[in-house]
């Protein structure tokens, strides 16, 4: 059975689960159209997540996906590194208050419990891998399980524990890298290479992600061996997306030639590699772009939160994390349905 049939979709389109950018309304709109809408919930408190799942269920009776970030208890409870001197000085110079939270991220175990208590059609996971027992528990509840991989070995690991599919994320993808093995960072692969190498080591169904913006891109990854295409950046400038106006305008400016569409892989915002538009923050602090010198994820993410909030309040795109993939020059200001109609017209 094809993944399209397994997930009960009309079109081979998955809307990427971009934490902080997706909304229940966006997910429901994509699902109602016949694609797979999703909600990036890795940064969402468990009680809020329960409410958001209920909202999506009230807006659609079609399959949708909830995505969580796999973090260990040590990772989500611990801040054991100092605020970097350069960041501390930036806060002082700009009179930005910085009161670090007790925990740098949400409790993953509690978030996963929400999916047990309030089952969803599809769950996906990034930044790590869950156990075979956890996969089976979800499947027993009627939930399909999708892993994320930047390397064939990660895809095989998901296949080995019984996942229904793997989203293979090429180096072109915007936002955070979903892999967790050293190989995915030491030798990052382009999407078509990743699909080919993954197909050679496992026959698990694949969803392709990274730089996909058009119907032609979708057909290309299907020819290469993926069944579905996951698009993120293309949805960021649509009406149902939850990003702030300053971020959205920066993406549109990049597509219209009013600012550079150059993207950069950086650790400077969160401690974990992520691709976004080049801006002054990444230029000004480029000398600190070193894994060994930066607090790890999610600690640095908790530390830069105050800068990003201040930038959003002051409509300052130069100090926001402007996550975007390498296809950003093709974004359009349009409704979610207009984007979907445009994609399926040429499929």
Short mmCIF file of C-alpha atoms in Angstrom, two decimals:
data_model
loop_
_atom_site.label_atom_id
_atom_site.label_comp_id
_atom_site.label_asym_id
_atom_site.label_seq_id
_atom_site.Cartn_x
_atom_site.Cartn_y
_atom_site.Cartn_z
CA UNK A 1 0.00 0.00 0.00
CA UNK A 2 1.31 3.47 -0.88
CA UNK A 3 1.96 6.04 1.83
CA UNK A 4 -0.72 8.20 0.20
CA UNK A 5 -3.23 5.43 0.93
CA UNK A 6 -1.82 4.55 4.35
CA UNK A 7 -2.22 8.16 5.50
CA UNK A 8 -5.49 8.64 3.56
CA UNK A 9 -4.28 11.66 1.58
CA UNK A 10 -5.53 13.02 -1.74
CA UNK A 11 -2.24 14.72 -2.65
CA UNK A 12 1.45 13.90 -1.94
CA UNK A 13 1.91 17.12 0.04
CA UNK A 14 2.96 17.38 3.69
CA UNK A 15 3.01 20.81 5.32
CA UNK A 16 6.15 20.87 7.46
CA UNK A 17 5.73 20.99 11.25
CA UNK A 18 7.61 24.21 11.92
CA UNK A 19 7.58 24.91 15.67
CA UNK A 20 6.55 28.49 16.38
CA UNK A 21 5.27 29.01 12.83
CA UNK A 22 2.42 26.54 12.46
CA UNK A 23 -1.12 26.98 13.77
CA UNK A 24 -4.09 24.64 14.20
CA UNK A 25 -5.81 26.61 11.43
CA UNK A 26 -2.91 26.08 9.01
CA UNK A 27 -2.78 22.35 9.74
CA UNK A 28 -6.54 21.96 9.33
CA UNK A 29 -6.59 23.94 6.07
CA UNK A 30 -3.93 21.71 4.51
CA UNK A 31 -5.63 18.54 5.78
CA UNK A 32 -9.05 19.63 4.52
CA UNK A 33 -7.49 20.26 1.10
CA UNK A 34 -6.23 16.67 0.99
CA UNK A 35 -2.62 17.07 2.07
CA UNK A 36 -1.18 16.30 5.51
CA UNK A 37 -1.34 19.38 7.73
CA UNK A 38 0.90 19.42 10.77
CA UNK A 39 1.61 21.29 13.96
CA UNK A 40 5.16 21.80 15.21
CA UNK A 41 4.64 21.24 18.94
CA UNK A 42 8.14 20.77 20.30
CA UNK A 43 8.04 24.10 22.16
CA UNK A 44 4.42 23.79 23.30
CA UNK A 45 3.40 23.20 26.93
CA UNK A 46 1.49 19.92 27.35
CA UNK A 47 -1.79 21.54 28.46
CA UNK A 48 -1.68 23.95 25.51
CA UNK A 49 -0.91 21.06 23.15
CA UNK A 50 -4.00 19.18 24.35
CA UNK A 51 -6.14 22.22 23.52
CA UNK A 52 -4.53 22.64 20.10
CA UNK A 53 -5.16 19.00 19.21
CA UNK A 54 -8.81 19.45 20.19
CA UNK A 55 -8.97 22.58 18.01
CA UNK A 56 -7.60 20.75 14.95
CA UNK A 57 -10.04 17.89 15.53
CA UNK A 58 -12.88 20.43 15.57
CA UNK A 59 -11.68 21.96 12.27
CA UNK A 60 -11.05 18.80 10.25
CA UNK A 61 -11.98 15.13 10.14
CA UNK A 62 -9.00 14.44 7.89
CA UNK A 63 -5.60 13.07 9.02
CA UNK A 64 -3.17 15.57 10.58
CA UNK A 65 0.23 15.32 12.23
CA UNK A 66 1.71 16.47 15.54
CA UNK A 67 5.50 16.82 15.69
CA UNK A 68 7.61 16.66 18.86
CA UNK A 69 11.31 17.27 19.51
CA UNK A 70 12.96 14.27 21.18
CA UNK A 71 14.96 15.58 24.14
CA UNK A 72 16.41 13.67 27.09
CA UNK A 73 15.50 14.65 30.64
CA UNK A 74 19.03 16.02 31.03
CA UNK A 75 18.54 18.24 27.96
CA UNK A 76 15.15 19.71 28.83
CA UNK A 77 15.84 20.28 32.54
CA UNK A 78 19.44 21.52 32.57
CA UNK A 79 21.10 24.89 32.14
CA UNK A 80 24.71 24.23 33.14
CA UNK A 81 26.53 26.67 30.86
CA UNK A 82 27.12 30.38 31.30
CA UNK A 83 25.51 33.06 29.18
CA UNK A 84 28.18 33.80 26.53
CA UNK A 85 30.00 37.07 27.20
CA UNK A 86 29.16 38.50 23.76
CA UNK A 87 25.46 37.80 24.27
CA UNK A 88 25.52 39.24 27.80
CA UNK A 89 27.15 42.41 26.45
CA UNK A 90 24.53 42.65 23.69
CA UNK A 91 21.77 42.50 26.31
CA UNK A 92 23.47 45.18 28.41
CA UNK A 93 24.06 47.45 25.42
CA UNK A 94 20.42 47.19 24.35
CA UNK A 95 18.90 47.25 27.86
CA UNK A 96 17.29 43.84 27.40
CA UNK A 97 16.43 41.95 30.56
CA UNK A 98 17.55 38.33 30.60
CA UNK A 99 16.08 36.06 33.29
CA UNK A 100 16.83 32.47 32.32
CA UNK A 101 14.10 29.90 32.97
CA UNK A 102 14.61 26.95 35.31
CA UNK A 103 14.24 24.55 32.37
CA UNK A 104 15.43 25.42 28.84
CA UNK A 105 12.75 23.38 27.03
CA UNK A 106 9.43 21.61 27.46
CA UNK A 107 9.21 18.22 29.19
CA UNK A 108 9.28 15.72 26.32
CA UNK A 109 7.86 12.88 28.42
CA UNK A 110 4.83 14.99 29.33
CA UNK A 111 4.34 16.04 25.69
CA UNK A 112 4.46 12.40 24.57
CA UNK A 113 1.92 11.54 27.25
CA UNK A 114 -0.47 14.01 25.59
CA UNK A 115 -0.28 11.91 22.40
CA UNK A 116 -1.11 8.83 24.46
CA UNK A 117 -4.05 10.53 26.21
CA UNK A 118 -5.40 12.43 23.18
CA UNK A 119 -4.42 10.25 20.18
CA UNK A 120 -3.78 11.85 16.80
CA UNK A 121 -3.77 10.32 13.29
CA UNK A 122 -0.04 10.89 12.71
CA UNK A 123 2.88 11.75 15.02
CA UNK A 124 6.37 12.69 13.91
CA UNK A 125 9.60 13.19 15.79
CA UNK A 126 12.77 15.19 15.25
CA UNK A 127 16.16 15.78 16.97
CA UNK A 128 16.32 12.16 18.16
CA UNK A 129 14.65 8.76 18.18
CA UNK A 130 12.09 7.21 20.51
CA UNK A 131 12.02 3.56 21.60
CA UNK A 132 10.41 0.62 19.80
CA UNK A 133 8.03 0.34 22.78
CA UNK A 134 6.95 3.96 22.40
CA UNK A 135 6.41 3.47 18.65
CA UNK A 136 4.28 0.39 19.33
CA UNK A 137 2.25 2.21 22.01
CA UNK A 138 1.40 4.96 19.54
CA UNK A 139 0.54 2.46 16.80
CA UNK A 140 -1.73 0.57 19.22
CA UNK A 141 -3.64 3.84 19.64
CA UNK A 142 -4.10 4.11 15.88
CA UNK A 143 -1.34 6.70 15.39
CA UNK A 144 1.02 6.45 12.43
CA UNK A 145 4.65 7.21 13.39
CA UNK A 146 7.10 9.17 11.23
CA UNK A 147 10.76 9.75 12.05
CA UNK A 148 13.12 12.44 10.76
CA UNK A 149 16.54 11.72 9.28
CA UNK A 150 19.43 13.67 7.79
CA UNK A 151 21.44 10.50 7.15
CA UNK A 152 20.61 7.01 5.82
CA UNK A 153 21.68 5.41 9.14
CA UNK A 154 19.08 7.52 10.97
CA UNK A 155 16.39 6.44 8.51
CA UNK A 156 17.38 2.80 9.00
CA UNK A 157 17.23 3.23 12.80
CA UNK A 158 13.61 4.43 12.47
CA UNK A 159 12.79 1.54 10.14
CA UNK A 160 14.27 -0.93 12.62
CA UNK A 161 11.95 0.18 15.43
CA UNK A 162 8.80 -0.01 13.35
CA UNK A 163 8.13 3.56 12.16
CA UNK A 164 5.61 3.83 9.33
CA UNK A 165 7.73 6.29 7.33
CA UNK A 166 10.75 8.58 7.56
CA UNK A 167 11.03 12.21 6.52
CA UNK A 168 14.49 12.58 4.96
CA UNK A 169 15.62 16.18 5.30
CA UNK A 170 18.27 17.39 2.87
CA UNK A 171 20.84 20.10 3.54
CA UNK A 172 18.61 22.55 1.59
CA UNK A 173 15.93 22.53 4.30
CA UNK A 174 15.11 25.61 6.36
CA UNK A 175 15.01 25.64 10.13
CA UNK A 176 16.63 23.09 12.40
CA UNK A 177 18.36 19.93 11.24
CA UNK A 178 16.35 16.93 12.43
CA UNK A 179 19.11 14.36 12.70
CA UNK A 180 21.03 13.26 15.75
CA UNK A 181 23.92 11.03 14.64
CA UNK A 182 27.39 12.59 14.20
CA UNK A 183 27.40 11.51 10.54
CA UNK A 184 24.47 13.78 9.69
CA UNK A 185 26.53 16.77 10.72
CA UNK A 186 30.00 15.75 9.56
CA UNK A 187 28.90 14.92 6.00
CA UNK A 188 25.53 16.65 5.34
CA UNK A 189 23.76 15.37 2.24
CA UNK A 190 21.71 17.11 -0.41
CA UNK A 191 18.15 15.83 -0.69
CA UNK A 192 18.42 13.74 -3.86
CA UNK A 193 21.65 12.13 -2.66
CA UNK A 194 20.04 11.43 0.72
CA UNK A 195 16.98 9.82 -0.91
CA UNK A 196 19.17 7.63 -3.13
CA UNK A 197 21.46 6.48 -0.32
CA UNK A 198 18.53 5.86 2.02
CA UNK A 199 16.69 3.81 -0.63
CA UNK A 200 19.82 1.65 -0.88
CA UNK A 201 19.74 0.67 2.83
CA UNK A 202 16.02 0.49 3.72
CA UNK A 203 12.68 0.16 1.97
CA UNK A 204 10.72 2.21 4.54
CA UNK A 205 8.43 4.76 2.81
CA UNK A 206 10.08 8.17 2.48
CA UNK A 207 8.85 11.75 2.73
CA UNK A 208 11.29 14.20 1.15
CA UNK A 209 12.07 17.63 2.67
CA UNK A 210 14.48 20.38 1.74
CA UNK A 211 14.15 23.15 -0.84
CA UNK A 212 10.85 21.85 -2.27
CA UNK A 213 8.78 24.77 -3.57
CA UNK A 214 7.01 23.72 -6.77
CA UNK A 215 5.05 20.87 -8.37
CA UNK A 216 8.17 20.18 -10.44
CA UNK A 217 10.17 19.73 -7.20
CA UNK A 218 7.54 17.33 -5.87
CA UNK A 219 7.69 15.23 -9.04
CA UNK A 220 11.51 15.21 -8.92
CA UNK A 221 11.66 13.74 -5.41
CA UNK A 222 9.00 11.18 -6.30
CA UNK A 223 11.04 10.06 -9.31
CA UNK A 224 14.05 9.80 -6.97
CA UNK A 225 12.27 7.43 -4.59
CA UNK A 226 10.22 9.45 -2.09
CA UNK A 227 6.44 9.02 -1.98
CA UNK A 228 5.48 12.36 -0.45
CA UNK A 229 7.02 15.86 -0.37
CA UNK A 230 7.18 18.00 2.75
CA UNK A 231 7.17 21.78 2.19
CA UNK A 232 7.92 24.30 4.90
CA UNK A 233 9.29 27.58 3.58
CA UNK A 234 6.56 27.78 0.91
CA UNK A 235 3.90 27.91 3.66
CA UNK A 236 5.61 30.60 5.77
CA UNK A 237 4.26 33.51 3.73
CA UNK A 238 0.68 32.20 3.51
CA UNK A 239 -2.21 33.68 5.46
CA UNK A 240 -2.64 30.83 7.99
CA UNK A 241 1.00 30.79 9.08
CA UNK A 242 1.75 32.01 12.60
CA UNK A 243 5.03 33.90 12.11
CA UNK A 244 5.18 37.63 12.89
CA UNK A 245 4.83 40.25 10.17
CA UNK A 246 8.49 41.30 10.35
CA UNK A 247 9.70 37.75 9.66
CA UNK A 248 7.13 37.29 6.90
CA UNK A 249 8.11 40.58 5.24
CA UNK A 250 11.80 39.61 5.31
CA UNK A 251 10.98 36.42 3.40
CA UNK A 252 8.87 38.32 0.87
CA UNK A 253 11.64 40.94 0.51
CA UNK A 254 14.10 38.11 -0.21
CA UNK A 255 11.80 36.76 -2.94
CA UNK A 256 11.35 40.21 -4.51
CA UNK A 257 15.02 41.18 -4.51
CA UNK A 258 14.64 43.77 -1.74
CA UNK A 259 17.05 41.87 0.51
CA UNK A 260 19.49 39.04 -0.04
CA UNK A 261 17.97 35.57 -0.36
CA UNK A 262 21.23 34.06 0.91
CA UNK A 263 20.69 31.51 3.69
CA UNK A 264 23.15 30.23 6.23
CA UNK A 265 23.44 27.18 8.47
CA UNK A 266 24.03 28.52 11.96
CA UNK A 267 24.19 27.50 15.59
CA UNK A 268 24.15 31.09 16.87
CA UNK A 269 20.44 31.23 17.70
CA UNK A 270 19.89 27.88 19.40
CA UNK A 271 23.09 25.87 19.69
CA UNK A 272 21.81 23.46 17.02
CA UNK A 273 22.40 23.82 13.29
CA UNK A 274 19.52 25.54 11.52
CA UNK A 275 19.17 27.31 8.17
CA UNK A 276 17.87 30.85 7.94
CA UNK A 277 18.23 34.10 6.02
CA UNK A 278 21.51 35.87 6.59
CA UNK A 279 21.05 38.95 8.80
CA UNK A 280 23.12 41.32 10.94
CA UNK A 281 23.08 39.06 14.01
CA UNK A 282 24.69 36.23 12.04
CA UNK A 283 27.21 38.65 10.50
CA UNK A 284 28.09 40.48 13.72
CA UNK A 285 28.67 37.35 15.80
CA UNK A 286 30.03 35.03 13.10
CA UNK A 287 33.34 34.65 14.97
CA UNK A 288 31.51 32.73 17.71
CA UNK A 289 30.02 30.23 15.23
CA UNK A 290 31.82 27.29 16.79
CA UNK A 291 30.11 24.26 18.30
CA UNK A 292 32.69 23.98 21.07
CA UNK A 293 32.38 27.63 22.12
CA UNK A 294 28.57 27.80 22.22
CA UNK A 295 26.14 26.49 24.82
CA UNK A 296 24.35 23.42 23.42
CA UNK A 297 20.72 23.16 22.32
CA UNK A 298 18.29 23.86 23.95
CA UNK A 299 20.31 26.00 26.39
CA UNK A 300 21.44 28.65 23.89
CA UNK A 301 17.90 28.72 22.48
CA UNK A 302 16.63 29.69 25.95
CA UNK A 303 19.38 32.32 26.23
CA UNK A 304 18.69 34.08 22.89
CA UNK A 305 14.92 34.07 23.40
CA UNK A 306 15.01 37.54 24.96
CA UNK A 307 16.87 39.00 21.98
CA UNK A 308 14.38 37.46 19.56
CA UNK A 309 11.38 38.69 21.58
CA UNK A 310 12.87 42.20 21.72
CA UNK A 311 13.50 42.11 17.96
CA UNK A 312 9.93 40.99 17.24
CA UNK A 313 8.52 43.77 19.42
CA UNK A 314 10.68 46.35 17.65
CA UNK A 315 10.11 44.98 14.13
CA UNK A 316 13.83 44.30 13.84
CA UNK A 317 14.41 41.53 11.30
CA UNK A 318 18.17 41.75 11.84
CA UNK A 319 17.97 39.99 15.23
CA UNK A 320 15.21 37.48 14.51
CA UNK A 321 15.79 33.85 13.55
CA UNK A 322 14.51 34.07 9.97
CA UNK A 323 14.36 30.32 9.33
CA UNK A 324 14.05 29.55 5.62
CA UNK A 325 15.20 26.94 3.15
CA UNK A 326 17.26 27.44 0.01
CA UNK A 327 14.10 27.84 -2.05
CA UNK A 328 13.14 31.05 -0.23
CA UNK A 329 13.40 33.20 -3.37
CA UNK A 330 10.24 31.45 -4.65
CA UNK A 331 7.90 32.33 -1.75
CA UNK A 332 4.71 34.25 -2.52
CA UNK A 333 2.30 36.27 -0.40
CA UNK A 334 -0.87 34.23 -0.87
CA UNK A 335 -3.50 32.25 0.96
CA UNK A 336 -2.75 28.69 2.05
CA UNK A 337 -5.37 27.40 -0.37
CA UNK A 338 -3.88 29.42 -3.24
CA UNK A 339 -0.50 27.80 -2.63
CA UNK A 340 -2.05 24.33 -2.51
CA UNK A 341 -4.09 24.94 -5.69
CA UNK A 342 -0.95 26.16 -7.46
CA UNK A 343 0.98 23.04 -6.40
CA UNK A 344 -1.62 20.45 -7.38
CA UNK A 345 -2.47 22.12 -10.72
CA UNK A 346 0.77 20.81 -12.24
CA UNK A 347 1.09 17.50 -10.39
#
